[in-house]
mmCIF file of C-alpha atoms in Angstrom:
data_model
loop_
_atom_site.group_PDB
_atom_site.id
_atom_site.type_symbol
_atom_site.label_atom_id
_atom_site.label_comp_id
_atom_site.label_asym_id
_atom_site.label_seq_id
_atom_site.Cartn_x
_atom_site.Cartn_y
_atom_site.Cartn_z
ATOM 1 C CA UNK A 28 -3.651 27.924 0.829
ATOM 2 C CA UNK A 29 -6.269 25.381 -0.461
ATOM 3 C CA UNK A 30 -4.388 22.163 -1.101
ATOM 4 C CA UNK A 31 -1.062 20.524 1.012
ATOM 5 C CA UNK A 32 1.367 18.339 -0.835
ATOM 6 C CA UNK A 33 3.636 16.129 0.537
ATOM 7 C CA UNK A 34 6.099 13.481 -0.620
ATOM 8 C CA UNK A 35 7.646 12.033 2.248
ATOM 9 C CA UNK A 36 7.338 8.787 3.689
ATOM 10 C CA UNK A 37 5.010 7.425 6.452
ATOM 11 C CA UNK A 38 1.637 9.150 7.532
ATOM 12 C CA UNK A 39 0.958 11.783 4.853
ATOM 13 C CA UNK A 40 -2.714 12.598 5.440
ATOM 14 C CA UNK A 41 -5.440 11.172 7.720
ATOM 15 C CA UNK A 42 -9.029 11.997 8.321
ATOM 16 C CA UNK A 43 -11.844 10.284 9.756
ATOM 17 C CA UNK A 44 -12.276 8.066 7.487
ATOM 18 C CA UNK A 45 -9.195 7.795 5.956
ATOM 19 C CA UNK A 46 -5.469 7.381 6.228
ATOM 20 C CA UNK A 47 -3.143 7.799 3.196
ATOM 21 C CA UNK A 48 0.560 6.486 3.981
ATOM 22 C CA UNK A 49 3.665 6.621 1.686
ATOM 23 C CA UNK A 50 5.930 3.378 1.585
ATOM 24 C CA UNK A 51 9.417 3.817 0.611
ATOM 25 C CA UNK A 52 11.116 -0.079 0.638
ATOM 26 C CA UNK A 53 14.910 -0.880 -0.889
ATOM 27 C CA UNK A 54 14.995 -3.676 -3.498
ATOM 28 C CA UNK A 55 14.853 -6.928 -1.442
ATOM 29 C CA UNK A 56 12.656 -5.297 1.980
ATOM 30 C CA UNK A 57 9.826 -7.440 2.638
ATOM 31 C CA UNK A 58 5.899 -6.310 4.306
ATOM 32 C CA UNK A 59 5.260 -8.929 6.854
ATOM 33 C CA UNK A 60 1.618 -10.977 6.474
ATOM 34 C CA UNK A 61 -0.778 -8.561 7.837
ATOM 35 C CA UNK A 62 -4.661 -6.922 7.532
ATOM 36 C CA UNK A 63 -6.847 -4.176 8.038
ATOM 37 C CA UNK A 64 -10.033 -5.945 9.368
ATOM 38 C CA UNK A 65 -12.274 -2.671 9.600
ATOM 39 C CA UNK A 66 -10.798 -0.417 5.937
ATOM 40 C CA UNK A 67 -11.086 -1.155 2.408
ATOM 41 C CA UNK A 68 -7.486 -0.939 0.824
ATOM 42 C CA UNK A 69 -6.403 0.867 -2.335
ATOM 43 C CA UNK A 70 -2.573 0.644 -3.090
ATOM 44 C CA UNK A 71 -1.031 2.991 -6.031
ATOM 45 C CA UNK A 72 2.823 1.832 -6.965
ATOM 46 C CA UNK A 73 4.907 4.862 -7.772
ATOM 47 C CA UNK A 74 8.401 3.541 -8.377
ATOM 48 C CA UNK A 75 9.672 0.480 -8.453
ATOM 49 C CA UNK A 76 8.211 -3.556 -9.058
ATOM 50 C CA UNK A 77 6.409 -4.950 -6.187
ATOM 51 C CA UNK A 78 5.521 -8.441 -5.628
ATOM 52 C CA UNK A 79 2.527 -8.777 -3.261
ATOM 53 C CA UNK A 80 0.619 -11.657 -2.010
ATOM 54 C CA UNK A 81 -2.824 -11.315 -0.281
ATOM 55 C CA UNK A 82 -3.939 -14.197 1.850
ATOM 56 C CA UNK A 83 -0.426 -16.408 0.959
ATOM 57 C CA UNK A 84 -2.312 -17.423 -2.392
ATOM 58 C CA UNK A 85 -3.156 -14.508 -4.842
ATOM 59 C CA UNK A 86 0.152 -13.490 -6.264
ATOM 60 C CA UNK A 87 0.198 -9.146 -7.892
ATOM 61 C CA UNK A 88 3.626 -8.207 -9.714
ATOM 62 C CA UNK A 89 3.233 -4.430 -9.894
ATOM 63 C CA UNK A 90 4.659 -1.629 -11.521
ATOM 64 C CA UNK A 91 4.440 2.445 -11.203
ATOM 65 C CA UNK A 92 0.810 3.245 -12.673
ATOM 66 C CA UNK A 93 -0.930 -0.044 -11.177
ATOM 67 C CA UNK A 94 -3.416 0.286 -8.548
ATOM 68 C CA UNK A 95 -4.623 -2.599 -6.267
ATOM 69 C CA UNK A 96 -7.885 -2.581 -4.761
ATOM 70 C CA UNK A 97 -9.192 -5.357 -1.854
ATOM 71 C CA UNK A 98 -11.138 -5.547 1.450
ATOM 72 C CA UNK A 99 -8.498 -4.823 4.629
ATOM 73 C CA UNK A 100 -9.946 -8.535 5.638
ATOM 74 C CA UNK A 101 -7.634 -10.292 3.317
ATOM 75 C CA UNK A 102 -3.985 -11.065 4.406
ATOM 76 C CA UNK A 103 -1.563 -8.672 2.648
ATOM 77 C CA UNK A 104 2.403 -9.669 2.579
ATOM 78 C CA UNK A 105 5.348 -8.115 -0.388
ATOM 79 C CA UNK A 106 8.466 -7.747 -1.128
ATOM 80 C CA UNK A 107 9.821 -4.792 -3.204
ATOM 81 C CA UNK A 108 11.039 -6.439 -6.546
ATOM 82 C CA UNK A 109 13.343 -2.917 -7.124
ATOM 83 C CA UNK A 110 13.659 0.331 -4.932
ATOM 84 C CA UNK A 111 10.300 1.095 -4.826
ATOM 85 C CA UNK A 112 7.640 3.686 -3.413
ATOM 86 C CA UNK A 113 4.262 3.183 -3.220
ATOM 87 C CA UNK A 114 0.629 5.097 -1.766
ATOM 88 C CA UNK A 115 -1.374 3.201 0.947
ATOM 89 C CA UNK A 116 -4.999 4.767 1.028
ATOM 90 C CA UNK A 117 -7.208 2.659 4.070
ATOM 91 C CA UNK A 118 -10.986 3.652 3.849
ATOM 92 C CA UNK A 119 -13.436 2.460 7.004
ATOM 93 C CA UNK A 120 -15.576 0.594 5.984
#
C-alpha cells in the first residue's frame, strides 16, 4: 500500500517537519488564544462556519473550501460558528 487515509480526529499524520491534525468542534466550542512560535500554519475548513481571530484583531469567517494561511507567531483564537471540522497542517519553519 502506497498512500494511508484517515478521517478521524486529532493527530492524523506527522513527520519531521510536519504535523497535520483534524479538529472536530460542536457549534458554540471555542479554541483558546494560542501560537505556534517555530511552524508556519495552513488551516483547510471542511464542514461547518468558523469564526477565527489571530492576534485578538484580524477577524476570518470561514466556510468548507477556505484555506487560511499565517506564521505560527501570530495569536490564533475561534469559535465554531456551526458543527464544524477542519485540517490543521503546522510546517517548521
Amino acid at each position: 500500500m502506497f498512500g494511508t487515509v484517515k478521517n478521524e480526529g486529532g493527530m492524523l499524520f506527522s513527520g519531521n517537519n510536519f504535523k497535520v491534525v483534524k479538529k472536530v468542534l460542536k457549534s458554540g466550542e471555542q479554541i483558546p488564544s494560542h501560537n505556534h512560535e517555530s511552524d508556519n500554519i495552513v488551516l483547510s475548513v471542511l464542514k461547518g462556519k468558523m469564526e477565527m481571530y489571530l492576534n485578538d484583531t484580524e477577524k476570518h469567517v470561514l466556510v468548507p473550501g477556505d484555506i487560511l494561511n499565517f506564521d505560527g507567531v501570530n495569536f490564533i483564537k475561534g469559535t465554531a460558528l456551526e458543527d464544524s471540522e477542519f485540517n490543521v497542517t503546522l510546517v517548521k519553519k
